[in-house]
Amino acid sequence: MSLVYQDVEAVIAKYREEKTPLLCILEEVQEKWGYLPRDVLGYIAQRLEIPSSTVYGVATFYAFLETKPVGKYVIRVCRSAPCHVRGAMNVLETLKKELGIREGETTRDGKFTLEVTSCLGVCGVAPAMMINDVTYGNLTEDRIREVLAFYRD
Amino acid sequence: MFYRAHVLVEMTSGSIALGAAQLKEQLEREIARLGLQDEVKVLETGSFGAAIPSPFIAVYPDNIVYAPVSVQHVRKIVEEHLLKGRVVKELLFIGERGRDVTAFIPLSPMAKEKRVVLRNCGLIDPLNIEEYIARDGYMALAKVLTEMTPEEVIEVVKRSGLQGRGGAGFPTGLKWEFTRRAEGEEKYIVCNADEGEPGTFKDRLILEGDPHSVLEAMAIAGYAVGAREGYIYVRAEYPQSIRHLEVAIVQARERGLLGERILGTSFSFDVKIRRGAGAYVCGEETALLESIEGKRGEPRVKPPYPPQRGLWGKPTVINNVETLANIPPIILNGPEWFRGIGTPTCPGTKVFTLTGNVNTLGLVEVPMGITLRELVFEIGGGIRGGHGLKLVQTGGPSGGTMTPDLLDVPMAFDTLPRYNSALGSGALTVIDDTHCIVDVVRNFAEFFLHESCGKCTPCRVGNRRIVDILERIAKGLGTLEDLEKLSYLGHYMKATAFCGLGQAAPNPLLRCLEFFRDEFEAHVREKRCPQGICAMKPQAQPKKTLRV
């Protein structure tokens, strides 16, 4: 058994008591590996004795679950109305320009993935974005450059 | 250990987004540098809402609030205030009445505020159960377990007139009663903290600022309906809420306030956290249940409703975070007290979140029945940049669209539907008159297109078509017939979509088509965007912003 599967096995063991652990398992495996490779999904399906189509269906349904490799830092820019009316488009444009990628893409060095998302629930500091699980608000061009510089080092 | 001063740092997702974590680190560093670490304790607290800008620092027992504070202010505050005892006047927060906010215990809310669910937010350290207990925390649970029968508890909640604060406004007491009466040994309490409606963040601030109030209420609900297990479904975007809940659950278990034989009675109840994974539709209660069951978050057919067949097919109560946070005060103060707040047909308070083009952003808790004018122009301080008001979207894109002619309608669950609007979750997205209605409505439509779960055709295809047509109009290629098509699609979706979200999706579109008819017609008849936002040029690249 490869190392990946041993890790997956440990996660499955952790949720042995749970009635329906699939989503918990997928979230935790992704936390470790950054995304959910197809063969890992197949392995989870086999171990939980559910169809792999079901597992794949769940993995592709949720925005926070990734079935393709993503960058070390996933940047999620809020595009919902409270940010939109406070200049979210400019945030997205600035990020695209700074990173040289479009939404849905990853930088060549594998560091950043740029995604557009719905409301992050920090509308009090709109416009906002999230980098992995940290939120950044009151974004201006300067502040975005400052934040990116922090992650670039 | 005894500390001569406590320094509270606002630690919420919003304040962290402005650098609160670095602020706290810097405070601790400076305090250690001056050797004050055994005299001054740095603690975290929740948001105090729109009344105090983020991030703030409160110093007790001096009752001094500094806001907004940044890292470069820290050295001065520590050296002057904490070391020498001199208040740093220039950083003091000036309250809404134009005076220094110094002598106040508790912090003074705004004039129109009435705090019930936010009673502890910004005042206590949410990571310390003792601070919650010191403010009557878990007293309601103790009262319920030792003095009341489950039926009496349900009766109190029914008499209070509390309605679900997630948006639908269903009477909470009835929900509990249906679940109690449903057959079956196994029952569940589910707390819906999948707050995805754009512009809403009240549940986050309650969970971050006062997590125990929700846990206590879930245990009370469990006792009332006969459930032993509860689940809190928190959206993945709220890591701070999850962290605070995890700590709170452990502390409550350690003190026997959750777990086996609570407070020595025969009642046992425990709570587990379930993390969402970024799907707006999971805020719909049956989709949320599907998600806890590890499936795609697609809504179920109703009826049967969750009180009959919910989680794993068992009778289930699903309550919103804010609804639950109302329960302990209702138990302690009685239903008549609660009925004394708000309007006769819609008692209690509502937490509103002010967002968009308004001067003061943030959350505020006020009695039901307040008008939009008071919320936007008094509490919110009016429109930014002196512009005019175009519209206020209440309760997010699926809620209601309030145009300036509705500014004086009392805000409550029962009044707004008369004006084709809805209170919804309490989000208020204020949009000023520099914005183009086609652009705004397209933003709402793109949201629904992105978030449609794809289960039913009216929602999956309808939103796609609406976005396509709006894009065409924004490029100057629209026709009058397109406006008829939009209206037709909207009514069709309203009538035939599978769940409440699909049915609500066209609401803002339909209302705006009617109210802002002139602006739509300028786009299609004269090929002109009155606000100059839309490109109106067929050859221009469309603003492709969402993956589909």
Coordinates of N, CA, C and O in Angstrom, one line a residue, chain B residues 387-457:
Chain B
H387 N -24.2 60.1 -2.5 CA -25.1 59.7 -3.7 C -26.5 59.5 -3.2 O -26.8 59.4 -2.1
G388 N -27.3 59.3 -4.2 CA -28.7 58.9 -3.9 C -28.9 57.4 -3.7 O -28.0 56.6 -4.1
L389 N -30.0 57.0 -3.1 CA -30.3 55.6 -3.0 C -31.0 55.0 -4.2 O -32.0 55.6 -4.6
K390 N -30.5 53.9 -4.7 CA -31.1 53.3 -5.8 C -32.1 52.1 -5.3 O -33.2 52.1 -5.6
L391 N -31.5 51.2 -4.5 CA -32.3 50.2 -4.0 C -31.5 49.5 -2.8 O -30.3 49.7 -2.7
V392 N -32.3 48.8 -2.0 CA -31.7 48.0 -0.9 C -32.2 46.6 -1.1 O -33.4 46.4 -1.2
Q393 N -31.3 45.7 -1.3 CA -31.6 44.3 -1.4 C -31.7 43.7 0.0 O -30.6 43.7 0.7
T394 N -32.8 43.3 0.4 CA -32.9 42.7 1.8 C -32.9 41.2 1.8 O -33.5 40.6 0.9
G395 N -32.1 40.6 2.7 CA -32.1 39.2 2.8 C -31.3 38.5 1.6 O -31.5 37.4 1.3
G396 N -30.4 39.3 1.0 CA -29.6 38.7 -0.1 C -30.4 38.6 -1.4 O -31.6 39.0 -1.4
P397 N -29.7 38.1 -2.4 CA -30.4 38.0 -3.7 C -31.7 37.3 -3.7 O -32.6 37.5 -4.6
S398 N -31.9 36.3 -2.8 CA -33.1 35.6 -2.8 C -34.2 36.3 -2.0 O -35.3 35.8 -1.9
G399 N -33.9 37.4 -1.4 CA -34.8 38.1 -0.5 C -35.7 39.1 -1.3 O -36.3 38.7 -2.3
G400 N -35.8 40.3 -0.8 CA -36.6 41.3 -1.4 C -35.9 42.5 -1.9 O -34.8 42.8 -1.5
T401 N -36.4 43.2 -2.9 CA -35.8 44.4 -3.4 C -36.6 45.6 -2.9 O -37.8 45.7 -3.3
M402 N -36.0 46.4 -2.1 CA -36.7 47.6 -1.6 C -36.2 48.8 -2.3 O -35.1 49.2 -2.3
T403 N -37.2 49.4 -3.0 CA -36.9 50.7 -3.7 C -37.2 51.8 -2.8 O -37.8 51.7 -1.8
P404 N -36.7 53.1 -3.2 CA -36.8 54.2 -2.2 C -38.2 54.5 -1.8 O -38.4 55.1 -0.7
D405 N -39.2 54.1 -2.6 CA -40.6 54.4 -2.1 C -41.0 53.5 -0.9 O -42.0 53.8 -0.3
L406 N -40.2 52.5 -0.6 CA -40.6 51.6 0.5 C -39.7 51.9 1.8 O -39.7 51.1 2.7
L407 N -39.1 53.1 1.9 CA -38.2 53.3 3.0 C -38.9 53.3 4.3 O -38.3 53.1 5.4
D408 N -40.2 53.6 4.3 CA -40.9 53.8 5.6 C -41.8 52.6 6.0 O -42.5 52.7 7.0
V409 N -41.6 51.5 5.3 CA -42.3 50.3 5.7 C -41.7 49.6 6.9 O -40.4 49.5 6.9
P410 N -42.4 49.2 7.9 CA -41.8 48.6 9.0 C -41.2 47.2 8.6 O -41.9 46.5 7.9
M411 N -40.0 46.9 9.1 CA -39.4 45.7 8.7 C -39.8 44.6 9.6 O -39.4 44.6 10.8
A412 N -40.5 43.6 9.1 CA -40.9 42.4 9.9 C -41.3 41.3 8.9 O -41.5 41.6 7.7
F413 N -41.3 40.1 9.4 CA -41.6 39.0 8.5 C -43.0 39.1 7.8 O -43.2 38.7 6.7
D414 N -44.0 39.7 8.6 CA -45.3 39.7 8.0 C -45.6 41.0 7.2 O -46.6 41.0 6.4
T415 N -44.8 42.0 7.4 CA -45.2 43.3 6.6 C -44.6 43.3 5.2 O -45.2 43.7 4.3
L416 N -43.3 42.8 5.1 CA -42.7 43.0 3.8 C -43.3 42.2 2.6 O -43.4 42.8 1.5
P417 N -43.8 41.0 2.8 CA -44.5 40.3 1.7 C -45.6 41.2 1.1 O -45.9 41.0 -0.1
R418 N -46.3 42.0 1.8 CA -47.3 42.9 1.3 C -46.8 43.8 0.2 O -47.5 44.3 -0.6
Y419 N -45.5 44.0 0.2 CA -44.9 44.9 -0.8 C -44.0 44.1 -1.7 O -43.0 44.6 -2.3
N420 N -44.3 42.8 -1.9 CA -43.6 41.9 -2.8 C -42.1 41.8 -2.4 O -41.2 41.6 -3.2
S421 N -41.8 42.0 -1.1 CA -40.5 42.0 -0.6 C -40.4 40.9 0.5 O -41.4 40.2 0.8
A422 N -39.2 40.8 1.1 CA -39.1 39.8 2.2 C -38.0 40.2 3.1 O -37.0 40.9 2.7
L423 N -38.1 39.9 4.4 CA -37.1 40.2 5.4 C -35.9 39.3 5.2 O -34.8 39.8 5.3
G424 N -36.2 38.1 5.0 CA -35.1 37.1 4.8 C -34.1 37.1 5.9 O -34.5 37.2 7.1
S425 N -32.8 36.9 5.6 CA -31.8 36.7 6.7 C -31.5 38.0 7.4 O -30.8 37.9 8.4
G426 N -31.9 39.1 6.9 CA -31.5 40.4 7.6 C -30.4 41.1 6.9 O -29.9 42.1 7.4
A427 N -29.9 40.6 5.8 CA -28.8 41.3 5.0 C -29.4 42.5 4.4 O -30.6 42.5 3.9
L428 N -28.7 43.6 4.4 CA -29.2 44.8 3.7 C -28.0 45.3 2.8 O -27.0 45.7 3.3
T429 N -28.2 45.1 1.5 CA -27.2 45.5 0.6 C -27.7 46.8 0.0 O -28.6 46.8 -0.8
V430 N -27.0 47.9 0.4 CA -27.4 49.2 -0.1 C -26.7 49.5 -1.4 O -25.5 49.4 -1.5
I431 N -27.4 49.9 -2.4 CA -26.8 50.2 -3.7 C -27.2 51.6 -4.1 O -28.3 52.0 -4.1
D432 N -26.1 52.4 -4.4 CA -26.4 53.8 -4.7 C -26.7 54.0 -6.2 O -26.6 53.1 -7.0
D433 N -27.1 55.3 -6.5 CA -27.6 55.5 -7.9 C -26.6 55.7 -8.9 O -26.9 56.0 -10.1
T434 N -25.3 55.4 -8.6 CA -24.3 55.4 -9.7 C -24.2 54.1 -10.3 O -23.6 53.9 -11.3
H435 N -24.9 53.1 -9.8 CA -24.9 51.7 -10.3 C -26.0 51.5 -11.4 O -27.1 52.1 -11.3
C436 N -25.7 50.7 -12.3 CA -26.6 50.4 -13.4 C -27.5 49.2 -13.0 O -27.0 48.2 -12.6
I437 N -28.8 49.3 -13.2 CA -29.7 48.2 -12.8 C -29.4 46.9 -13.6 O -29.5 45.8 -13.0
V438 N -29.0 47.0 -14.8 CA -28.8 45.8 -15.6 C -27.6 45.1 -15.0 O -27.6 43.8 -14.8
D439 N -26.5 45.9 -14.6 CA -25.3 45.3 -14.1 C -25.6 44.6 -12.7 O -25.1 43.5 -12.4
V440 N -26.4 45.3 -11.9 CA -26.8 44.8 -10.6 C -27.6 43.5 -10.7 O -27.3 42.5 -10.0
V441 N -28.6 43.5 -11.5 CA -29.4 42.3 -11.7 C -28.6 41.2 -12.3 O -28.8 40.0 -11.9
R442 N -27.7 41.5 -13.2 CA -26.9 40.5 -13.7 C -26.0 39.8 -12.7 O -25.8 38.6 -12.7
N443 N -25.5 40.7 -11.8 CA -24.7 40.1 -10.7 C -25.5 39.1 -9.8 O -25.0 38.0 -9.5
F444 N -26.7 39.5 -9.5 CA -27.6 38.5 -8.8 C -27.8 37.3 -9.6 O -27.7 36.1 -9.1
A445 N -28.1 37.4 -10.9 CA -28.4 36.3 -11.7 C -27.2 35.4 -11.9 O -27.3 34.1 -11.8
E446 N -26.0 36.0 -12.0 CA -24.7 35.2 -12.1 C -24.5 34.4 -10.8 O -24.0 33.2 -10.8
F447 N -24.9 35.0 -9.7 CA -24.8 34.3 -8.4 C -25.6 33.0 -8.4 O -25.2 31.9 -8.1
F448 N -26.9 33.1 -8.8 CA -27.8 32.0 -8.9 C -27.3 30.9 -9.9 O -27.4 29.7 -9.7
L449 N -26.8 31.4 -11.0 CA -26.3 30.5 -12.0 C -25.1 29.7 -11.4 O -25.1 28.5 -11.6
H450 N -24.3 30.3 -10.7 CA -23.1 29.7 -10.1 C -23.5 28.7 -9.0 O -23.0 27.6 -8.8
E451 N -24.6 29.1 -8.3 CA -24.9 28.3 -7.1 C -26.1 27.3 -7.3 O -26.4 26.6 -6.4
S452 N -26.7 27.3 -8.5 CA -27.8 26.4 -8.7 C -27.2 25.0 -8.6 O -26.1 24.7 -9.1
C453 N -27.9 24.1 -7.9 CA -27.4 22.7 -7.7 C -27.6 21.9 -8.9 O -27.0 20.8 -9.1
G454 N -28.4 22.3 -9.8 CA -28.6 21.6 -11.1 C -29.6 20.5 -11.1 O -29.8 19.8 -12.1
K455 N -30.3 20.3 -10.0 CA -31.2 19.2 -9.9 C -32.5 19.5 -10.8 O -32.9 18.6 -11.4
C456 N -33.0 20.7 -10.7 CA -34.2 20.9 -11.6 C -33.9 21.8 -12.7 O -33.1 22.7 -12.6
T457 N -34.7 21.6 -13.8 CA -34.4 22.3 -15.1 C -34.8 23.8 -15.0 O -34.0 24.6 -15.5

